[in-house]
CSV table of C-alpha atoms and ligand atoms in Angstrom, one decimal:
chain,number,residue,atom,x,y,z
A,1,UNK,CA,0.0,0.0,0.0
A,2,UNK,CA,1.1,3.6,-0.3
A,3,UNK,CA,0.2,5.0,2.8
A,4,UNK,CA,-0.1,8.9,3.8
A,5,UNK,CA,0.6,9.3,7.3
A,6,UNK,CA,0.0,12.8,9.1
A,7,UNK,CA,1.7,13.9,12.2
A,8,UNK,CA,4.7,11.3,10.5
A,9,UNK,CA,7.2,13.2,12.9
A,10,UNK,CA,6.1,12.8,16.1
A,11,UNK,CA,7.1,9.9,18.3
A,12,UNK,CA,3.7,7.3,17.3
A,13,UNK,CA,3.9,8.3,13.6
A,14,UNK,CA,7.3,7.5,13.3
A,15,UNK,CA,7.5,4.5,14.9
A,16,UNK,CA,4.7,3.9,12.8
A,17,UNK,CA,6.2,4.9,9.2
A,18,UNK,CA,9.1,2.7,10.8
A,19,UNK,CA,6.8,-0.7,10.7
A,20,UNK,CA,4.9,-0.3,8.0
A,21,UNK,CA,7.9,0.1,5.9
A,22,UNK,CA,9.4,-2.9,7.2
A,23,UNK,CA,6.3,-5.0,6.0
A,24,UNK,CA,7.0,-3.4,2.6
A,25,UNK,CA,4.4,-0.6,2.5
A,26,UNK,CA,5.1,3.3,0.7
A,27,UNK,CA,5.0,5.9,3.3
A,28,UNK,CA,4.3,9.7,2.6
A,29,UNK,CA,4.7,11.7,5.5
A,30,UNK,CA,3.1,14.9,6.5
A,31,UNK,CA,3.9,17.3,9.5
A,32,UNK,CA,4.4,20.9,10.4
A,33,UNK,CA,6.9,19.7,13.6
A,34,UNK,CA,4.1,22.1,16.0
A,35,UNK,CA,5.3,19.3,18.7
A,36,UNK,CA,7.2,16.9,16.0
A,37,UNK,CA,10.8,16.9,15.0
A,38,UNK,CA,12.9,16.1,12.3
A,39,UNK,CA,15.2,13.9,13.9
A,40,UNK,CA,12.4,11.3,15.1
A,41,UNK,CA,12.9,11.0,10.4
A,42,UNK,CA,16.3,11.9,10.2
A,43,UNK,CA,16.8,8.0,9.3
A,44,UNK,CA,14.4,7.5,6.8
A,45,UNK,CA,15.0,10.0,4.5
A,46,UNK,CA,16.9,8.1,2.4
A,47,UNK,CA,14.6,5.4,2.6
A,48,UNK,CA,12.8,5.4,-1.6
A,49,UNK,CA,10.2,4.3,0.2
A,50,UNK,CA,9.7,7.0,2.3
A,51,UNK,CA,8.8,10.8,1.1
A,52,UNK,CA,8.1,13.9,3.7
A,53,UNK,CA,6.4,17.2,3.2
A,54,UNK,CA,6.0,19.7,5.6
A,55,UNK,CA,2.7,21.1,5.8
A,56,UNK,CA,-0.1,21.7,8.1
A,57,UNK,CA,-3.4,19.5,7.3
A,58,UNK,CA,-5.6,22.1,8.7
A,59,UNK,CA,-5.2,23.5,5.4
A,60,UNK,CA,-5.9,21.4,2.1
A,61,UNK,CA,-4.1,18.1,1.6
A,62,UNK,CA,-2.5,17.4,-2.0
A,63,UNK,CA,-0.9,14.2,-2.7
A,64,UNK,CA,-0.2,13.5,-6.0
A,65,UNK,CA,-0.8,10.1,-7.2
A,66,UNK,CA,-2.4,7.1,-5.9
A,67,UNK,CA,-2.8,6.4,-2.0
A,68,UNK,CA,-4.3,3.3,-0.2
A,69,UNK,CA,-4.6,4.2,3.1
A,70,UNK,CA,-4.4,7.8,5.0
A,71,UNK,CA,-3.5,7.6,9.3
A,72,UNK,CA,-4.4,10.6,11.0
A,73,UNK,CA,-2.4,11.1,13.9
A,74,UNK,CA,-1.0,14.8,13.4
A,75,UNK,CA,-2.2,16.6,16.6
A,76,UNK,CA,-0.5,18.1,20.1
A,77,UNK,CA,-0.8,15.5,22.7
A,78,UNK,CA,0.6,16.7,26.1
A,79,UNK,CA,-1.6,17.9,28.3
A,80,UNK,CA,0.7,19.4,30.5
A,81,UNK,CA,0.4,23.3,31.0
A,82,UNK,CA,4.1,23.9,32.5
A,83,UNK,CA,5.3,22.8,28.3
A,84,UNK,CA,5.0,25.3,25.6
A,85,UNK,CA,4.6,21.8,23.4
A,86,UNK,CA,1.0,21.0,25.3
A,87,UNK,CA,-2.3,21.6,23.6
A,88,UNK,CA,-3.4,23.8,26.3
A,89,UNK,CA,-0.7,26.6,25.0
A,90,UNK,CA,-1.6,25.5,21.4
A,91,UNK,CA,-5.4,25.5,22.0
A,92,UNK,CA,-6.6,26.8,18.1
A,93,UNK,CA,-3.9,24.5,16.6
A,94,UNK,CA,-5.2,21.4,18.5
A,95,UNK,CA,-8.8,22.1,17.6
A,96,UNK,CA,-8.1,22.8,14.2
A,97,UNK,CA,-5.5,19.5,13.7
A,98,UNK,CA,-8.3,17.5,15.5
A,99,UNK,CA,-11.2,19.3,13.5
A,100,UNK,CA,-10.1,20.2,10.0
A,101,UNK,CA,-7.3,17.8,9.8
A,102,UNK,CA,-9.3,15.5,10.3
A,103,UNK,CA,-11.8,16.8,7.7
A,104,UNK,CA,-8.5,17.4,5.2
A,105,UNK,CA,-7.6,13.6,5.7
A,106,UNK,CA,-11.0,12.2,5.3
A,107,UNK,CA,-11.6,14.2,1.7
A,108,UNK,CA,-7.6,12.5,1.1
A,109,UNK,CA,-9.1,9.4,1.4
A,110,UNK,CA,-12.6,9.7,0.1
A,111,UNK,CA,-11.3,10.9,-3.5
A,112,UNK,CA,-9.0,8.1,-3.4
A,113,UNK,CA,-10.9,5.4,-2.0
A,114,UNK,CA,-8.2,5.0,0.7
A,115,UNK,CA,-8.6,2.9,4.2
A,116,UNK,CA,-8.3,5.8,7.1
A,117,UNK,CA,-7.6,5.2,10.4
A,118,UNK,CA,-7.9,8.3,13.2
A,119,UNK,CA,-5.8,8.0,16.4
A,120,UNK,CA,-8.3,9.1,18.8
A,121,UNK,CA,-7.7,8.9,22.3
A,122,UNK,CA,-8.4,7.5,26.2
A,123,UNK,CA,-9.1,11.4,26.9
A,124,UNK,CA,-12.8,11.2,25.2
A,125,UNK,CA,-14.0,9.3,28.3
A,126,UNK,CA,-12.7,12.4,30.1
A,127,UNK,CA,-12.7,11.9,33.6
A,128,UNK,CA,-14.3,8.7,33.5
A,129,UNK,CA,-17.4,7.3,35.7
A,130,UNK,CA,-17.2,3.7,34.4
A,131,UNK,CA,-14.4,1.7,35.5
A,132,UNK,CA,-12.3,0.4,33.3
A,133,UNK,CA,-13.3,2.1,30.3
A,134,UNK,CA,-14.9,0.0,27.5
A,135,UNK,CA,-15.7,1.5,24.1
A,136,UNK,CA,-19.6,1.7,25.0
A,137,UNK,CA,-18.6,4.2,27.2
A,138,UNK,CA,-19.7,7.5,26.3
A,139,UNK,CA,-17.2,9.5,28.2
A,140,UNK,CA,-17.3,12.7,31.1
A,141,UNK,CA,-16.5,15.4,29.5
A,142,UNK,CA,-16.4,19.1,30.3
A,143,UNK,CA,-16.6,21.3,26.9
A,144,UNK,CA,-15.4,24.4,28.9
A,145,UNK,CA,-13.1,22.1,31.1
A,146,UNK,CA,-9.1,22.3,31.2
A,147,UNK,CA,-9.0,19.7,28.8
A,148,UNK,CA,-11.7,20.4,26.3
A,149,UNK,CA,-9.4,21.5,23.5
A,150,UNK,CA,-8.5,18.0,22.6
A,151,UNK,CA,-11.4,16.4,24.3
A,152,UNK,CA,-14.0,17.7,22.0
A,153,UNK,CA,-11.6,18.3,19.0
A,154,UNK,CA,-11.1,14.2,19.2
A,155,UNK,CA,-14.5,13.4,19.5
A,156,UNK,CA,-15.6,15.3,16.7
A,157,UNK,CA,-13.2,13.7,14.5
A,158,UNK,CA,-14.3,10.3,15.7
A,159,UNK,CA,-17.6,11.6,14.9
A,160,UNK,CA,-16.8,12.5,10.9
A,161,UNK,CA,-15.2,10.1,10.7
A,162,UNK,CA,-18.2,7.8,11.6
A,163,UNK,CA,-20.6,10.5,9.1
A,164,UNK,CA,-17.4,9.4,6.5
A,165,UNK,CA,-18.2,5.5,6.8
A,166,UNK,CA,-21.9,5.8,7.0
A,167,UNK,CA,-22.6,8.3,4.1
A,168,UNK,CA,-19.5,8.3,2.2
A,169,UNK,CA,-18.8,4.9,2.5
A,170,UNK,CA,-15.3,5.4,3.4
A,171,UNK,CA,-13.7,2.4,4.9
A,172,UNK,CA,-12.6,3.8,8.1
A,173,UNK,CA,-11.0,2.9,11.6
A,174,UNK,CA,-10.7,4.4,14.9
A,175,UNK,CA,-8.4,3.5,17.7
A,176,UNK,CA,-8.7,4.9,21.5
A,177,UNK,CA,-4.6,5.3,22.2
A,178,UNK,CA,-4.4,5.0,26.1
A,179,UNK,CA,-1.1,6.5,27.7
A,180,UNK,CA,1.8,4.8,25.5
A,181,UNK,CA,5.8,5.9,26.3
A,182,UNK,CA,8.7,4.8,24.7
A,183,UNK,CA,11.9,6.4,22.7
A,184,UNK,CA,11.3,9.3,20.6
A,185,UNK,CA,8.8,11.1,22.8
A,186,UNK,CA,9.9,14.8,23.2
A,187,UNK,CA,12.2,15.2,26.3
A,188,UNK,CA,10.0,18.7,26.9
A,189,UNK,CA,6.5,17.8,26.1
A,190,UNK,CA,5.8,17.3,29.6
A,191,UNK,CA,3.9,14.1,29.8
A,192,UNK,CA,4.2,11.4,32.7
A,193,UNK,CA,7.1,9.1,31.1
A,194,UNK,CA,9.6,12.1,29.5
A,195,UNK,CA,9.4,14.3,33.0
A,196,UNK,CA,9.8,11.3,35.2
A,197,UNK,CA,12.5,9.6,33.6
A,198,UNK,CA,14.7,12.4,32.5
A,199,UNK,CA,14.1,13.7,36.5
A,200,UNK,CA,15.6,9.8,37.3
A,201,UNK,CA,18.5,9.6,35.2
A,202,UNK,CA,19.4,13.1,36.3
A,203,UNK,CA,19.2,12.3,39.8
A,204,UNK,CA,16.4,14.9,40.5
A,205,UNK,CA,13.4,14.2,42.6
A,206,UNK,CA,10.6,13.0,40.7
A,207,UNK,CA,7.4,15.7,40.2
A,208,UNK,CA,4.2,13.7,41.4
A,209,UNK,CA,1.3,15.5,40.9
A,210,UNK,CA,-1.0,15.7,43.7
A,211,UNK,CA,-0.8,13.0,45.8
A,212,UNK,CA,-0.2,10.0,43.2
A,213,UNK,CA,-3.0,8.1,43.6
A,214,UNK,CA,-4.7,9.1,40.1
A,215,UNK,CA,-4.2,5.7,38.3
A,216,UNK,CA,-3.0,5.4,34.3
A,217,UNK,CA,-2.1,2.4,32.5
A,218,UNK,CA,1.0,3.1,30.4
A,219,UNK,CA,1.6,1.0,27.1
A,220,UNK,CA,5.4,0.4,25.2
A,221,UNK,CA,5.2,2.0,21.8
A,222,UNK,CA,5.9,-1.6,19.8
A,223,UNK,CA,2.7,-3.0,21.5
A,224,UNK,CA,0.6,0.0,20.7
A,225,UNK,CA,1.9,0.0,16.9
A,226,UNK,CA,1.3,-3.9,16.7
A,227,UNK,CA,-2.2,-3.5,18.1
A,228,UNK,CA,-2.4,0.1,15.1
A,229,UNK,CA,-1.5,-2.5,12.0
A,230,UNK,CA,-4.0,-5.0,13.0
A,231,UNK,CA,-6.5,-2.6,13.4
A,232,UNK,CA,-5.4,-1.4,9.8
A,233,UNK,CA,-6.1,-4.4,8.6
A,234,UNK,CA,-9.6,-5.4,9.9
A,235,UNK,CA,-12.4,-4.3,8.9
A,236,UNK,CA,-13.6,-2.9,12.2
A,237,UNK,CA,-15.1,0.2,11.8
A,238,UNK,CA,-16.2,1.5,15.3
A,239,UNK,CA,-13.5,2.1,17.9
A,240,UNK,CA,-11.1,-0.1,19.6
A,241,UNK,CA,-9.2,0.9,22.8
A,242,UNK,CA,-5.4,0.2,22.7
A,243,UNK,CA,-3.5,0.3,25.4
A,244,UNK,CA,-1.9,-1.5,28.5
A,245,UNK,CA,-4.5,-2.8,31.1
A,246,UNK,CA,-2.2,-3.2,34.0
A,247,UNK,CA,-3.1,-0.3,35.7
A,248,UNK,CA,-1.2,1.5,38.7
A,249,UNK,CA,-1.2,4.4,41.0
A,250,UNK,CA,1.3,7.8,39.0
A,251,UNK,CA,3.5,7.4,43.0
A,252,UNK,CA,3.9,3.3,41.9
A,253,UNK,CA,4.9,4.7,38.2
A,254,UNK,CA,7.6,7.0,39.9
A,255,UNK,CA,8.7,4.5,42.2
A,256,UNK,CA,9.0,1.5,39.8
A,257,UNK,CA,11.1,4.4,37.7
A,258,UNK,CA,13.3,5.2,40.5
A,259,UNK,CA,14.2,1.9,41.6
A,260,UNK,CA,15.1,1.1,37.8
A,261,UNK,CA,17.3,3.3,37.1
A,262,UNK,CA,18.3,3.6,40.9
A,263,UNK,CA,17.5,7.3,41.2
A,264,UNK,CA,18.2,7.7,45.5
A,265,UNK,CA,16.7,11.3,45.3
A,266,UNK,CA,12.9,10.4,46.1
A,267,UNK,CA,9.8,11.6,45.2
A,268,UNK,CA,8.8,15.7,45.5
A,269,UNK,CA,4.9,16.4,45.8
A,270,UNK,CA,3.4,18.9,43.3
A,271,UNK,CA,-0.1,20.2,44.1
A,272,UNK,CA,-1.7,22.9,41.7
A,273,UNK,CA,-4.6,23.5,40.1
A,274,UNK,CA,-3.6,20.9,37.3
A,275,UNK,CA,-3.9,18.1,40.0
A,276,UNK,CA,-7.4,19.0,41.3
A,277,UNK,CA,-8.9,18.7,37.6
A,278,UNK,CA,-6.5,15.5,36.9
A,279,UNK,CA,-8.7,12.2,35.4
A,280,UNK,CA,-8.8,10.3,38.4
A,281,UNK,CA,-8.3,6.6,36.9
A,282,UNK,CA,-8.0,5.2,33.7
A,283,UNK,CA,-7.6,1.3,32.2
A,284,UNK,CA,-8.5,0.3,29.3
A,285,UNK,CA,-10.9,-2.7,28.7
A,286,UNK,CA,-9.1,-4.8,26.0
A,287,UNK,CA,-11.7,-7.0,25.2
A,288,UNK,CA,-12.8,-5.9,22.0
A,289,UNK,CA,-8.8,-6.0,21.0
A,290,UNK,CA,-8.2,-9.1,21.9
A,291,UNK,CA,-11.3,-10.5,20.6
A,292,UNK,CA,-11.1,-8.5,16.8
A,293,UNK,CA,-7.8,-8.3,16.4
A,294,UNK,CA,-5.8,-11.2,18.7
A,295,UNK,CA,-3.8,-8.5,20.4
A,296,UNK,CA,-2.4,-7.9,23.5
A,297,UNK,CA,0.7,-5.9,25.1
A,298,UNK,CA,3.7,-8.2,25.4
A,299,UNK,CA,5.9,-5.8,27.1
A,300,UNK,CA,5.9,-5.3,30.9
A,301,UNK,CA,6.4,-1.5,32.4
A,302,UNK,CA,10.1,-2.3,33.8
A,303,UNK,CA,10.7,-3.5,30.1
A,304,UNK,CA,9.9,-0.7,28.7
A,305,UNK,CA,11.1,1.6,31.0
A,306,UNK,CA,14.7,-0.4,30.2
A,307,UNK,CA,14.3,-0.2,26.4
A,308,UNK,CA,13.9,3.8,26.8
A,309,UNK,CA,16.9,4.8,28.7
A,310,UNK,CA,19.3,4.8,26.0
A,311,UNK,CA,17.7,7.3,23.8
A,312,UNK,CA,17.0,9.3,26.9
A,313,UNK,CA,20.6,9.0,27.7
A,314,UNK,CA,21.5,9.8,24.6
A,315,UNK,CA,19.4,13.3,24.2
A,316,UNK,CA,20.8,14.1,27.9
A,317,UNK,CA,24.3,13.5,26.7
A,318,UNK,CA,25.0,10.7,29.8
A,319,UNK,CA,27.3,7.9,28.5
B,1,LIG,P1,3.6,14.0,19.0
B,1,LIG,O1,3.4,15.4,19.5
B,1,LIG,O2,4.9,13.4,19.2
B,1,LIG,O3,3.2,13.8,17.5
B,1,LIG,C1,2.2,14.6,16.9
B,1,LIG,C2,2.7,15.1,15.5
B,1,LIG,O4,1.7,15.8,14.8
B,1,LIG,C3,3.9,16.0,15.7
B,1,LIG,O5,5.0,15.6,14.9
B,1,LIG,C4,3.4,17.4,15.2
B,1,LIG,O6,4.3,18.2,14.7
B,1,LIG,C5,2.3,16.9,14.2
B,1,LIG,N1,1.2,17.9,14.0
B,1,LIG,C6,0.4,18.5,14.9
B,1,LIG,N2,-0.4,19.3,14.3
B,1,LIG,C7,-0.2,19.3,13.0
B,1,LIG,C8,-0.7,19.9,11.8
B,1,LIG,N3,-1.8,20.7,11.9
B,1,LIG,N4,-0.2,19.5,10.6
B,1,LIG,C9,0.8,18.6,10.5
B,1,LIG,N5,1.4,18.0,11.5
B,1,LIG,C10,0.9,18.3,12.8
B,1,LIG,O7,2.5,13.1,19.8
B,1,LIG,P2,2.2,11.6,19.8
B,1,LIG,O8,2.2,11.1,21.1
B,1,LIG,O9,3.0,10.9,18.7
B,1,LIG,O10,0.7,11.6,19.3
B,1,LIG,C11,0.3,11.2,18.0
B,1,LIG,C12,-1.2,11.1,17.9
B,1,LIG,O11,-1.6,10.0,18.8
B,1,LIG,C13,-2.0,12.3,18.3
B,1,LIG,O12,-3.1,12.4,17.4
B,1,LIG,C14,-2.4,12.0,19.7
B,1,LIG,O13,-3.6,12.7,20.0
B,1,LIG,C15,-2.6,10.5,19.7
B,1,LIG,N6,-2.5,9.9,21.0
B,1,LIG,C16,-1.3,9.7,21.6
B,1,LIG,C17,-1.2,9.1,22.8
B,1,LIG,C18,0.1,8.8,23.5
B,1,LIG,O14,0.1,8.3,24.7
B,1,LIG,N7,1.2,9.0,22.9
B,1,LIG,C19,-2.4,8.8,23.5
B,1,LIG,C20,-3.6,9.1,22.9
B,1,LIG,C21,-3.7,9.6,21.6
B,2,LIG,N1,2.2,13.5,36.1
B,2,LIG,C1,3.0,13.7,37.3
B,2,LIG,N2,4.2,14.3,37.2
B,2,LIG,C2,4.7,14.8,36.0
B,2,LIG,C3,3.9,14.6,34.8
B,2,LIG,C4,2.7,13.9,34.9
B,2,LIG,O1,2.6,13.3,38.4
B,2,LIG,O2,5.8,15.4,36.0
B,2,LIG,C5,0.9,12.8,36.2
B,2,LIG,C6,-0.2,13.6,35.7
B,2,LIG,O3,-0.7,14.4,36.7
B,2,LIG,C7,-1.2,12.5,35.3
B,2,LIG,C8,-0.3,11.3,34.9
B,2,LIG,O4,1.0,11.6,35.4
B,2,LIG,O5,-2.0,12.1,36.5
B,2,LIG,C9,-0.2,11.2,33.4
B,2,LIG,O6,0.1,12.4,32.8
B,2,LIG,P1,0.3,12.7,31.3
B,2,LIG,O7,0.7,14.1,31.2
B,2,LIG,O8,1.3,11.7,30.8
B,2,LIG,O9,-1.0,12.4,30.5
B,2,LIG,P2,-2.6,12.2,30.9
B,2,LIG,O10,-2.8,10.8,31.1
B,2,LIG,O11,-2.9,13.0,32.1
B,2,LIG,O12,-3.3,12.7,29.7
């Protein structure tokens, strides 16, 4: 297939342009590196397989030529306010990536009759009621909340692209990404994974917000992209959470991060107004995944943690 993927620079997408050109595919990338960089491509560019454009799909998308499947994943993603690469300091540009990119990438792969699959998010169950969260859910959401920006900007775009399949006929896919870490995500961008572990392998305290008890369930990026491909390759139109059900406490995260990379300098408390509006828990319910698609994570949260350290090393200059 020649597949367009948006949002190609970011740390999902190009893990993603990675594995679908190892099973042979074409990839065209697009970003406007808002959050992304070019280094997370630097190694593909010589690839023939692999072309790049810069550009912003909240403006028209050309791609000359064919294309067999479109993957929308360009959008901000952290929602921490203390980094200027969160959505809450890029509020238009995440509504419009989530609203008219997602509009831009539908009309890509209407007029060629191209497969699309939309990486929408655990954050549309918003602060969830249900426990864990199955796709039935319909989500606790605030539209004037702290969080709204990407909330409702993602559930629109599951909801076009729903209006896509049902009246265009477009063969479409949607998966729920729950939190998923690994190498390649922006040192800066301020979520859970880069500001704990760079804290650890700096020998810093690490920054617990609130008390710690709010619960996430954190996924490596090599399950999350297996669990991506086999949705790609379904035929499962409504949405599929992916993401790690072993679910934990944000103090256990920090700890389990501290004793593994032997950090002796503890845990510092952080309450602001971020913590009081932070989703209190959040698993996924897998069944639908492993029933559809035969997927599961493989890789365990030390595991992980252990095959991200290098590149962290590497971008803090330690060893
Ligand atoms: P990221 O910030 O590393 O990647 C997003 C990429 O999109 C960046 O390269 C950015 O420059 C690009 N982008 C943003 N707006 C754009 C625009 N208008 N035009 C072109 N490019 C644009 O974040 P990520 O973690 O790789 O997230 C990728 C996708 O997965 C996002 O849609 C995000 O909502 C979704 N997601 C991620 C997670 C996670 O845990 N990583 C969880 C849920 C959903
Ligand atoms: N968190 C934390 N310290 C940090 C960064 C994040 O305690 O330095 C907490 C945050 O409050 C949240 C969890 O870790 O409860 C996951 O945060 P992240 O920003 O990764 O994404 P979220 O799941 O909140 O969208």
């Amino acid at each position: 297939m020649r597949i367009v993927i948006t949002g190609a620079a970011g740390f999902l997408g190009s893990h993603l342009s990675d594995r679908l050109l190892a099973e042979g595919h074409q990839v065209v990338g697009l970003d406007n590196f808002i959050t992304g960089s070019k280094e997370n491509i630097a190694h593909l560019l010589g690839n023939p397989n692999f072309s790049f454009f810069r550009h912003d799909v909240s403006t028209y998308i050309y791609i000359a030529g064919k294309v067999d499947a479109v993957l929308h994943f360009a959008s901000p993603a952290s929602p921490n306010p203390q980094s200027p690469l969160a959505y809450f300091n890029l509020p238009i540009q995440t509504m419009k990536a989530g609203a008219l990119g997602t509009h831009n990438a539908l009309g890509l792969a209407k007029a060629n009759q191209a497969r699309f699959l939309l990486a929408s998010t655990s954050e549309i169950y918003g602060d969830p009621l249900e426990h864990p969260q199955k796709e039935s859910y319909p989500g606790n959401v605030d539209p004037a909340g702290m969080r709204a920006v990407y909330d409702e900007a993602k559930r629109f775009a599951e909801s076009l692209t729903l209006a896509y399949w049902r009246y265009h006929n477009v063969d479409t896919r949607i998966v729920r990404i729950f939190n998923t870490y690994g190498p390649r995500m922006d040192l800066e961008d301020g979520r859970a994974l880069p500001n704990l572990l760079k804290q650890a392998l700096l020998g810093q305290p690490l920054t617990v917000y609130g008390d710690g008890s709010q619960t996430r369930s954190f996924c490596f990026v090599e399950d999350l992209v297996d669990g991506i491909v086999r949705l790609l390759y379904s035929d499962e139109h409504m949405p599929v959470n992916i993401g790690n059900p072993v679910e934990m406490s944000i103090l256990e995260f920090a700890e389990t991060i501290n004793r593994v990379t032997a950090n002796p300098a503890g845990i510092e408390y952080i309450r602001d107004a971020r913590s009081a509006r932070d989703p209190q828990r959040r698993r996924p319910d897998i069944t639908r995944a492993r029933e559809l698609l035969g997927w599961e994570p493989r890789v365990n949260l030390e595991q992980g943690i252990r095959l991200t350290i290098p590149y962290f090393k590497e971008k803090l200059g330690l060893e």
